[in-house]
Short mmCIF file of C-alpha atoms in Angstrom, two decimals:
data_model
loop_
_atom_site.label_atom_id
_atom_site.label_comp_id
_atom_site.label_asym_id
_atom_site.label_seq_id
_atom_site.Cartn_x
_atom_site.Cartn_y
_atom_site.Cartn_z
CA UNK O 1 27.14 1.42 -19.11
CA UNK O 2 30.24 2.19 -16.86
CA UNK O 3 32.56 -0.60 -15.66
CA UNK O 4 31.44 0.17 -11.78
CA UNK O 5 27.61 0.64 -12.60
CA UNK O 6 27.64 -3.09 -14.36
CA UNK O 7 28.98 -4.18 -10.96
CA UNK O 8 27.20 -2.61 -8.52
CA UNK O 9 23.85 -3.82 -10.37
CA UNK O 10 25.33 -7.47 -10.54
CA UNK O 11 26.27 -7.19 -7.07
CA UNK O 12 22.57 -5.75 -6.17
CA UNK O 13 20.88 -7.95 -8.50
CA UNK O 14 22.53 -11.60 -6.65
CA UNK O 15 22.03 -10.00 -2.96
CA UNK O 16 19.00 -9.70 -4.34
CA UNK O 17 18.47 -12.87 -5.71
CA UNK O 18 20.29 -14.67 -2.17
CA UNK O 19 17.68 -12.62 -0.17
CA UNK O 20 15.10 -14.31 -2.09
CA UNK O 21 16.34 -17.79 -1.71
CA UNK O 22 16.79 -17.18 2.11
CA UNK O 23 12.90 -16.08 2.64
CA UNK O 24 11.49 -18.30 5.11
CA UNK O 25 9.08 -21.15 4.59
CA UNK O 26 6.17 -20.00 2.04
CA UNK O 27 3.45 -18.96 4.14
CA UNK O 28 0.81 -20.69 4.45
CA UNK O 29 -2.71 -20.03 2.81
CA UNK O 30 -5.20 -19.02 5.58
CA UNK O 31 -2.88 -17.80 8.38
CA UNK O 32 0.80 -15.54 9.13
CA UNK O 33 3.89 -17.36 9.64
CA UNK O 34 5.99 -16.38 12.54
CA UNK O 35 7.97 -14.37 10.39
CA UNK O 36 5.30 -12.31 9.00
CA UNK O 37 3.95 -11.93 12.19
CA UNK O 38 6.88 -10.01 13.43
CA UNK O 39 7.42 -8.25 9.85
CA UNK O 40 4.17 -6.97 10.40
CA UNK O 41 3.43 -6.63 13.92
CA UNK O 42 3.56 -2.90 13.81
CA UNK O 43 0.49 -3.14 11.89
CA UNK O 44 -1.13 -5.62 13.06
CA UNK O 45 -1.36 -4.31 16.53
CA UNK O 46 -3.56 -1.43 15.02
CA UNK O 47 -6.68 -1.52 16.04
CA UNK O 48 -7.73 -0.89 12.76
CA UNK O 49 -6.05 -3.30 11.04
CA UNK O 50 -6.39 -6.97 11.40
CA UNK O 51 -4.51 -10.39 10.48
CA UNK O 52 -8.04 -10.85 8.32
CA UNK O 53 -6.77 -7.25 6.48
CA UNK O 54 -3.17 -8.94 6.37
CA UNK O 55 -4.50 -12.03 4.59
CA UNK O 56 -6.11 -9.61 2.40
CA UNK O 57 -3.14 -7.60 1.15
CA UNK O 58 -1.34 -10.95 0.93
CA UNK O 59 -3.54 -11.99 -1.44
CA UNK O 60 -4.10 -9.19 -3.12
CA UNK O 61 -2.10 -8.43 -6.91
CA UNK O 62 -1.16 -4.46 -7.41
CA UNK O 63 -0.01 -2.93 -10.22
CA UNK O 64 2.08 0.87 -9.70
CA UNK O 65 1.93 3.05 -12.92
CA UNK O 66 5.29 4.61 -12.86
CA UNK O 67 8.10 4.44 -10.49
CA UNK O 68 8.82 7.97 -10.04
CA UNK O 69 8.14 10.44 -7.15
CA UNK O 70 4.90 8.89 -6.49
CA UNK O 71 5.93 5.42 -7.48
CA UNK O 72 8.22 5.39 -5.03
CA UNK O 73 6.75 5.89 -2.00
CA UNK O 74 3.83 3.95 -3.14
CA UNK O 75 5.60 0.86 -4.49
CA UNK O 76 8.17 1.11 -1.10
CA UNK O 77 4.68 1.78 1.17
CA UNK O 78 2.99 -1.50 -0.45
CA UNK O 79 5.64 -4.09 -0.44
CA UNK O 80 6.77 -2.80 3.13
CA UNK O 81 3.02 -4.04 4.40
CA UNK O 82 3.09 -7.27 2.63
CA UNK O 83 0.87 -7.06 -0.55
CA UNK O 84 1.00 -10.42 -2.39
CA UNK O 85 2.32 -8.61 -5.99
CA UNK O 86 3.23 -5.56 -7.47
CA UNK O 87 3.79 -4.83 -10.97
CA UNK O 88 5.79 -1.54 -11.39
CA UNK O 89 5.53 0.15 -15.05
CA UNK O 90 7.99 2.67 -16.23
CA UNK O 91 9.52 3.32 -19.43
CA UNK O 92 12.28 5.60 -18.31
CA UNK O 93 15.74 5.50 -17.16
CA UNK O 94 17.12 6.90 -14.11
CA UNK O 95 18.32 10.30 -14.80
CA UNK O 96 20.47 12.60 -12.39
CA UNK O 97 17.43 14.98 -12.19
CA UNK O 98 15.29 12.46 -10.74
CA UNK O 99 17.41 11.70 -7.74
CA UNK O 100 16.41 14.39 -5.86
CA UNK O 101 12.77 13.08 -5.53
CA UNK O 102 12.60 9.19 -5.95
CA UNK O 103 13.96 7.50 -3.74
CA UNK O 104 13.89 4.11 -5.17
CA UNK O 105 16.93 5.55 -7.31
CA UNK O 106 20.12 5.59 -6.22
CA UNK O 107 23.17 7.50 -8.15
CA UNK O 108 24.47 3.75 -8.83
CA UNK O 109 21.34 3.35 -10.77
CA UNK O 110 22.20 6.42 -13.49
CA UNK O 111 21.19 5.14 -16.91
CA UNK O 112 19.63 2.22 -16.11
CA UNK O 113 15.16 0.97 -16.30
CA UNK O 114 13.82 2.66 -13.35
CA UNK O 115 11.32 -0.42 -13.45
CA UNK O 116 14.11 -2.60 -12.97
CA UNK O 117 16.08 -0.28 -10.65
CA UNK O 118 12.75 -0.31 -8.58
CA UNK O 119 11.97 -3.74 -8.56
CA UNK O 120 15.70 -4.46 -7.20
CA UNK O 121 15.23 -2.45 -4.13
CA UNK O 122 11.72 -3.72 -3.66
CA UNK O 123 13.09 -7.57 -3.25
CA UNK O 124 15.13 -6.47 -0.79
CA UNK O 125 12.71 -4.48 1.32
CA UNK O 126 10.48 -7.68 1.07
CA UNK O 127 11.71 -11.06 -0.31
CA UNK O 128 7.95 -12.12 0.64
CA UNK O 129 6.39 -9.96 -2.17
CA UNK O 130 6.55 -11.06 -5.55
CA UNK O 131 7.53 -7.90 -7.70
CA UNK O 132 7.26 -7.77 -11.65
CA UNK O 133 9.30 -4.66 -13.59
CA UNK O 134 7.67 -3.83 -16.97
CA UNK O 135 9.65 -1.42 -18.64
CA UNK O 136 7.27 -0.64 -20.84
CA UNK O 137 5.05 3.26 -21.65
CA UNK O 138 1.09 2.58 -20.37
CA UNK O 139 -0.73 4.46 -23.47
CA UNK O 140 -4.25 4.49 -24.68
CA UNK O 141 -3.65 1.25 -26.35
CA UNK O 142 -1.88 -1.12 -24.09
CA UNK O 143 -3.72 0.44 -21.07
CA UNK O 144 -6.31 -2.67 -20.78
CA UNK O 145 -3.64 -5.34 -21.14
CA UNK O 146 -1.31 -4.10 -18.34
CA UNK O 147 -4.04 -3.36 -16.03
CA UNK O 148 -5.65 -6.91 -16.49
CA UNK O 149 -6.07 -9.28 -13.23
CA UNK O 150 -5.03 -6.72 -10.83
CA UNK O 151 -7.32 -6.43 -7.63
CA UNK O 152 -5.92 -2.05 -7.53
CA UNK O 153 -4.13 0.29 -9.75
CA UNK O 154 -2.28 3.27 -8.20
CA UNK O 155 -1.22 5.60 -10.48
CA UNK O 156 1.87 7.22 -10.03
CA UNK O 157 2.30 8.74 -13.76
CA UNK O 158 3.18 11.84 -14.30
CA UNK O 159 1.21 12.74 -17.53
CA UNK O 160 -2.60 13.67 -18.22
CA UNK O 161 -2.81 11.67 -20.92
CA UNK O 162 -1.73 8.32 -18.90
CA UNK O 163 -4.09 9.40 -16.27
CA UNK O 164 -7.17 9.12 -18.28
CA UNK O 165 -6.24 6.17 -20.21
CA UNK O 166 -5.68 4.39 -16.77
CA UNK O 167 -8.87 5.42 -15.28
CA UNK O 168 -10.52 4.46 -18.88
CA UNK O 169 -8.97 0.99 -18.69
CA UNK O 170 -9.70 0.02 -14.60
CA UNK O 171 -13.29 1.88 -15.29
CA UNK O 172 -13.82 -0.68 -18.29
CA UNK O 173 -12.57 -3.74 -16.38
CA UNK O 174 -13.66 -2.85 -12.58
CA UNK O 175 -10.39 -2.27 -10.99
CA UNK O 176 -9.79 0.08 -7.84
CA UNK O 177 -8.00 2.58 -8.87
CA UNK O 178 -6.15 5.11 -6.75
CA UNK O 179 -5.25 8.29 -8.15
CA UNK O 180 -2.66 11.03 -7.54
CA UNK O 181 -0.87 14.06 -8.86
CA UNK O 182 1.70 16.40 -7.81
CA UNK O 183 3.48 19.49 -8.91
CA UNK O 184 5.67 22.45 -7.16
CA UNK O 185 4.39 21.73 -3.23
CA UNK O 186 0.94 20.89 -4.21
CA UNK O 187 -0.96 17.44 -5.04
CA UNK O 188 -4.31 15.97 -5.19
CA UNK O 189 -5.31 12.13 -3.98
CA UNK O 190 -8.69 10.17 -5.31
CA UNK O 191 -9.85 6.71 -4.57
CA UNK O 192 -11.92 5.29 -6.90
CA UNK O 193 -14.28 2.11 -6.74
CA UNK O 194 -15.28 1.82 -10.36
CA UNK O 195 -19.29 1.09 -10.79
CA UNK O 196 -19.30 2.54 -7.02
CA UNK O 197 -17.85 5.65 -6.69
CA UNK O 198 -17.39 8.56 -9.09
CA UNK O 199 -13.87 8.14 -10.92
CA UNK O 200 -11.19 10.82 -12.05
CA UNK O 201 -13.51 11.62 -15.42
CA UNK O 202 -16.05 12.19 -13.36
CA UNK O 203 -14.33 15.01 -11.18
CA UNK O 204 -12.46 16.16 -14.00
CA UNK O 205 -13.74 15.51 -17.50
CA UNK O 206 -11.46 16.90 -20.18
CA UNK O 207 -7.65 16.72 -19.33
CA UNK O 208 -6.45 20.50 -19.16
CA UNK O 209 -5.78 22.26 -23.19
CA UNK O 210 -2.18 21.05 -24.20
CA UNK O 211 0.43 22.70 -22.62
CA UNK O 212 -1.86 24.81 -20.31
CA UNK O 213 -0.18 22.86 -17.22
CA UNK O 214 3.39 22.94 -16.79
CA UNK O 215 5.03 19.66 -16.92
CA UNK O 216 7.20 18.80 -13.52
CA UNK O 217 10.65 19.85 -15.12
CA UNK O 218 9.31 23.12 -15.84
CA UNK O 219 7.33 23.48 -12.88
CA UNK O 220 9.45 21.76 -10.32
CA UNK O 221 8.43 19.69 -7.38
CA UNK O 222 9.74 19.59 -3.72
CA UNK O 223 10.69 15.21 -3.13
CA UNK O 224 9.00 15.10 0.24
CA UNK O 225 5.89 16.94 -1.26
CA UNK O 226 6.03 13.72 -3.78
CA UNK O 227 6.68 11.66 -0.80
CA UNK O 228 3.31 13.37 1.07
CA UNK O 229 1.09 12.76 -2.01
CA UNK O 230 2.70 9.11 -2.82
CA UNK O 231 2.36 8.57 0.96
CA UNK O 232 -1.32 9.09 1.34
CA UNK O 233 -2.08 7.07 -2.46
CA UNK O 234 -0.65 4.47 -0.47
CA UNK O 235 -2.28 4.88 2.47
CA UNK O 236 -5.66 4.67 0.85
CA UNK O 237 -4.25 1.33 -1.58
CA UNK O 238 -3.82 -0.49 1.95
CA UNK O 239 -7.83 0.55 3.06
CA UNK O 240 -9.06 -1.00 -0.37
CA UNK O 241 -7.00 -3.66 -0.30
CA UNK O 242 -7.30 -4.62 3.73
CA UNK O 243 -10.87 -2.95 3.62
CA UNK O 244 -10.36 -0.72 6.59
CA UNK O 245 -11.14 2.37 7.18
CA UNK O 246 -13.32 4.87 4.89
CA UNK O 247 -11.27 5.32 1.62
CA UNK O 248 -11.27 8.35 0.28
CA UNK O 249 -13.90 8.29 -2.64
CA UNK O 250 -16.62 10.18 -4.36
CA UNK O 251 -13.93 12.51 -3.53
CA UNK O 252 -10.62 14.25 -3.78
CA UNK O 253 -7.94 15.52 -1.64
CA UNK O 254 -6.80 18.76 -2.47
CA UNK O 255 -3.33 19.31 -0.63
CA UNK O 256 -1.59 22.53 -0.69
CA UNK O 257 1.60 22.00 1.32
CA UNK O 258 2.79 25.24 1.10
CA UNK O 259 0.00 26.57 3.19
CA UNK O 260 -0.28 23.09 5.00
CA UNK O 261 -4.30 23.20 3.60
CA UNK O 262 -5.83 19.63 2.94
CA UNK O 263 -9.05 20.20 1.42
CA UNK O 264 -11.72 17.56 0.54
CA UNK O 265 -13.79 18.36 -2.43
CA UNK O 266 -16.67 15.51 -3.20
CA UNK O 267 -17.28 14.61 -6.40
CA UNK O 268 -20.51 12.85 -7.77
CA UNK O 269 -20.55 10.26 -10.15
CA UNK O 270 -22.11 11.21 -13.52
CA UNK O 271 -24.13 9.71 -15.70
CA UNK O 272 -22.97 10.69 -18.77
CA UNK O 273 -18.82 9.92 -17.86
CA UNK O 274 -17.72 8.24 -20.72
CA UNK O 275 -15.55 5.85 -18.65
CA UNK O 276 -17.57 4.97 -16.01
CA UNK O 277 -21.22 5.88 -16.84
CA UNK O 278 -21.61 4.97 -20.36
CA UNK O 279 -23.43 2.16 -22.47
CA UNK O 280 -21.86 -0.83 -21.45
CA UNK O 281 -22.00 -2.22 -17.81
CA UNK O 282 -19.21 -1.30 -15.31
CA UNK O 283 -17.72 -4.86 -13.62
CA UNK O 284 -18.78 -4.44 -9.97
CA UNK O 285 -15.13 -4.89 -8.24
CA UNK O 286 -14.71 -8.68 -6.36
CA UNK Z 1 -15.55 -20.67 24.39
CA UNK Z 2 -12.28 -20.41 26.10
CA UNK Z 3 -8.88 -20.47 24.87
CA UNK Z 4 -5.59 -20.18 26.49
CA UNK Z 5 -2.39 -18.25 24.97
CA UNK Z 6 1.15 -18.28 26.67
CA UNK Z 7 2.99 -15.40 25.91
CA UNK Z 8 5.27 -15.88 28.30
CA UNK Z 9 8.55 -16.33 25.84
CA UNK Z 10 7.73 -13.19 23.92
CA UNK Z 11 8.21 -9.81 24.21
CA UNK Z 12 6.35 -6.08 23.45
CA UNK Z 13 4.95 -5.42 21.20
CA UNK Z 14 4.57 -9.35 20.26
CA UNK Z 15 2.58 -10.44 23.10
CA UNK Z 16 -0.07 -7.95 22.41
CA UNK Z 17 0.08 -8.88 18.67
CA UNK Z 18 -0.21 -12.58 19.39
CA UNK Z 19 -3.31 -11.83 21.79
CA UNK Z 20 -4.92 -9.83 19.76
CA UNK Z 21 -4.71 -12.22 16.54
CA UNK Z 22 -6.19 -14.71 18.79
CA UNK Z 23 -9.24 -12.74 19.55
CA UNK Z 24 -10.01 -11.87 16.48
CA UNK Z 25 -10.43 -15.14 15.98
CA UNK Z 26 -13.28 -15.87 19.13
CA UNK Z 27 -16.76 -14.70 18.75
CA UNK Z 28 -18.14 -12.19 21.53
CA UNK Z 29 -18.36 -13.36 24.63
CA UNK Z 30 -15.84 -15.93 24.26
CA UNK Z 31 -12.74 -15.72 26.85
CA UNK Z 32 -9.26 -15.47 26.13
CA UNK Z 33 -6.87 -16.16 29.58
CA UNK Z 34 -3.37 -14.94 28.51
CA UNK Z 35 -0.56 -15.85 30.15
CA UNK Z 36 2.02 -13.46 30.41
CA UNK Z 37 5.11 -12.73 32.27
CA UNK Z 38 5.73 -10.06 35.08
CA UNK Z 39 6.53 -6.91 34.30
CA UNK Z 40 6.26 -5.25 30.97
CA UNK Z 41 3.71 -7.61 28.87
CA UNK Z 42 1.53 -8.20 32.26
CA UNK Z 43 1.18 -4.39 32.23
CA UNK Z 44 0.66 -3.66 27.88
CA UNK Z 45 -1.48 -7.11 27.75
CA UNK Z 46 -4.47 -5.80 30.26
CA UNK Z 47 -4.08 -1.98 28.82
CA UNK Z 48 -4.40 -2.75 25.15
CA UNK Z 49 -7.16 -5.19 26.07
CA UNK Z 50 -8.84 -2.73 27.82
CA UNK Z 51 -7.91 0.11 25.16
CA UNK Z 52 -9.49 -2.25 22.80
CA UNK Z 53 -12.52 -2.17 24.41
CA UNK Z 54 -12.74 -6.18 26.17
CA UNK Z 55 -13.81 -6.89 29.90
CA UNK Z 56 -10.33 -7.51 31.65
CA UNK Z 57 -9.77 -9.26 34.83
CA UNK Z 58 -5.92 -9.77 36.26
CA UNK Z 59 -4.86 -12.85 38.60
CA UNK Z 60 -1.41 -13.38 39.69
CA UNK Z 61 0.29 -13.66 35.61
CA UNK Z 62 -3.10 -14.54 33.84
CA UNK Z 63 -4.64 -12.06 31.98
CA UNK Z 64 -8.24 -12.67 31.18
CA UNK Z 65 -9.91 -11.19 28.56
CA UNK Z 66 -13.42 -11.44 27.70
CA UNK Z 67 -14.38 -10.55 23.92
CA UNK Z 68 -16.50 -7.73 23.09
#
């Protein structure tokens, strides 16, 4: 690590840390303190949304698989509107490539966890929001462990194989899960209320043949058609969370931003998925 | 039941916000008089009441608001 990185991260990592220290009184259980009022008020004064929703996402614990294109927005989206915690999960390290697209990154960051690099710029967007980096791979067998005790799971991963093993895990444990995907200019969204709603097996129940789907570096992808996708996984994380609104379930959003088409395709919940429909019962989410 | 709100030291969007937090919290039918200063929050107050679908009556600075 270069003599200049070392101390910009120090330097980020105590503002940081002072930012933290200088949040206001903690706020109380059952109502907003003047400072979250104002934080929030461009929220609040939605007719949609409510200081009951607020309370919600206060409480609620979130955990963002991958802080990436999707991560980004996502992670930035949540702990902008005040959700109690978010866990961000990412093995990699911010590489030059990525710059273009995630925009929790900065050049600074080169080399360094992009969990941690996340989490840095998260505390400062919020000092309210507790944020946890684990810079660590979600796979098949730590899957159930790192989704554990969160109320939602929005994943932000950029592989098929992470996909599945996250919707296996919330499926198995009865976490909301929020789905998304993008590649080249076009992306899907899915919100899924396991034991309710159909899940991502259900609307798609093999992952595609092995190297049938061209990974993002060989593919490409446009940042702000990340930040469109990432933008409305968010979007449907705050109307689980808050519960407002009609999330987007026993469906998908098919968005083709290269022909500005948004197409919603439902999906029924099967029977025989073997995540969510299988021997076994399903936790009905709290 | 009827509650009173003074909004008068706040500004837009707050005054709203702070009005419509305090509704939430009243049952229908209940009445909300909001006090608000000329100008700019006694004209948003009313309108966003209105917009949000509650009975709305205006004297002199007093805004008062009857919950849907």
């Amino acid at each position: 690590m270069s003599g200049s990185r070392r101390s910009f991260l120090r330097d980020l990592t105590s503002a940081a840390r002072d930012v933290v220290a200088a949040a206001t009184e903690p706020p109380a259980r059952t109502s907003l303190s003047a400072d979250e009022l104002e934080r929030y008020s461009r929220q609040l004064v939605l007719p949609e949304w409510s200081e009951r929703a607020q309370l919600a996402l206060r409480r609620a614990d979130v955990l963002v698989v991958g802080a990436g294109a999707l991560g980004s927005p996502v992670a930035a989206y949540l702990t902008g509107a005040g959700v109690g915690r978010l866990g961000i999960v990412d093995a990699d390290t911010v590489e030059l490539s990525n710059l273009h697209r995630q925009h929790l990154h900065f050049t600074p960051d080169l080399g360094t966890a992009k969990a941690h690099s996340a989490a840095a710029k998260l505390a400062f967007l919020n000092p309210g929001v507790l944020v946890e980096a684990y810079q660590v791979r979600l796979e098949e067998a730590n899957a159930a462990g790192l989704v554990e005790g969160h109320d939602l799971v929005v994943d932000c991963s950029d592989s098929f194989a992470t996909r599945y093993a996250v919707n296996a895990a919330c499926c198995a444990a009865g976490i909301a899960l929020v789905e998304g995907g993008v590649s080249g200019t076009s992306g899907l969204v899915m919100a899924i209320r396991p034991g309710e709603s159909a899940c991502y097996r259900c609307a798609f129940e093999e992952p595609p043949p092995e190297g049938s789907v061209p990974s993002c570096a060989e593919a490409g992808v446009l940042g702000p058609a990340a930040g469109v996708i990432g933008s409305l996984q968010a979007l449907e994380a705050l109307r689980l969370l808050g519960g407002v609104g009609e999330p987007l379930t026993d469906a998908f959003l098919q968005v083709d931003l290269a022909t500005h088409a948004f197409l919603r395709v439902a999906v029924e919940r099967r029977e025989d998925c073997p995540d969510c429909g299988g021997p076994g019962p399903v936790r009905a989410p709290a | 039941m009827t509650r009173t709100l003074d909004v008068t030291g706040l500004t837009c969007p707050m005054t709203w916000v702070k009005a419509k937090l305090e509704l939430e919290r009243l049952a229908p039918g209940d009445v909300l008089t909001v006090r608000c200063r000329p100008g700019e929050a006694l004209e948003n107050v009313p309108r966003s009441a209105r917009e949000a679908g509650h009975d709305v009556t205006v004297q002199a600075t007093s805004v008062r608001i009857v919950r849907r």
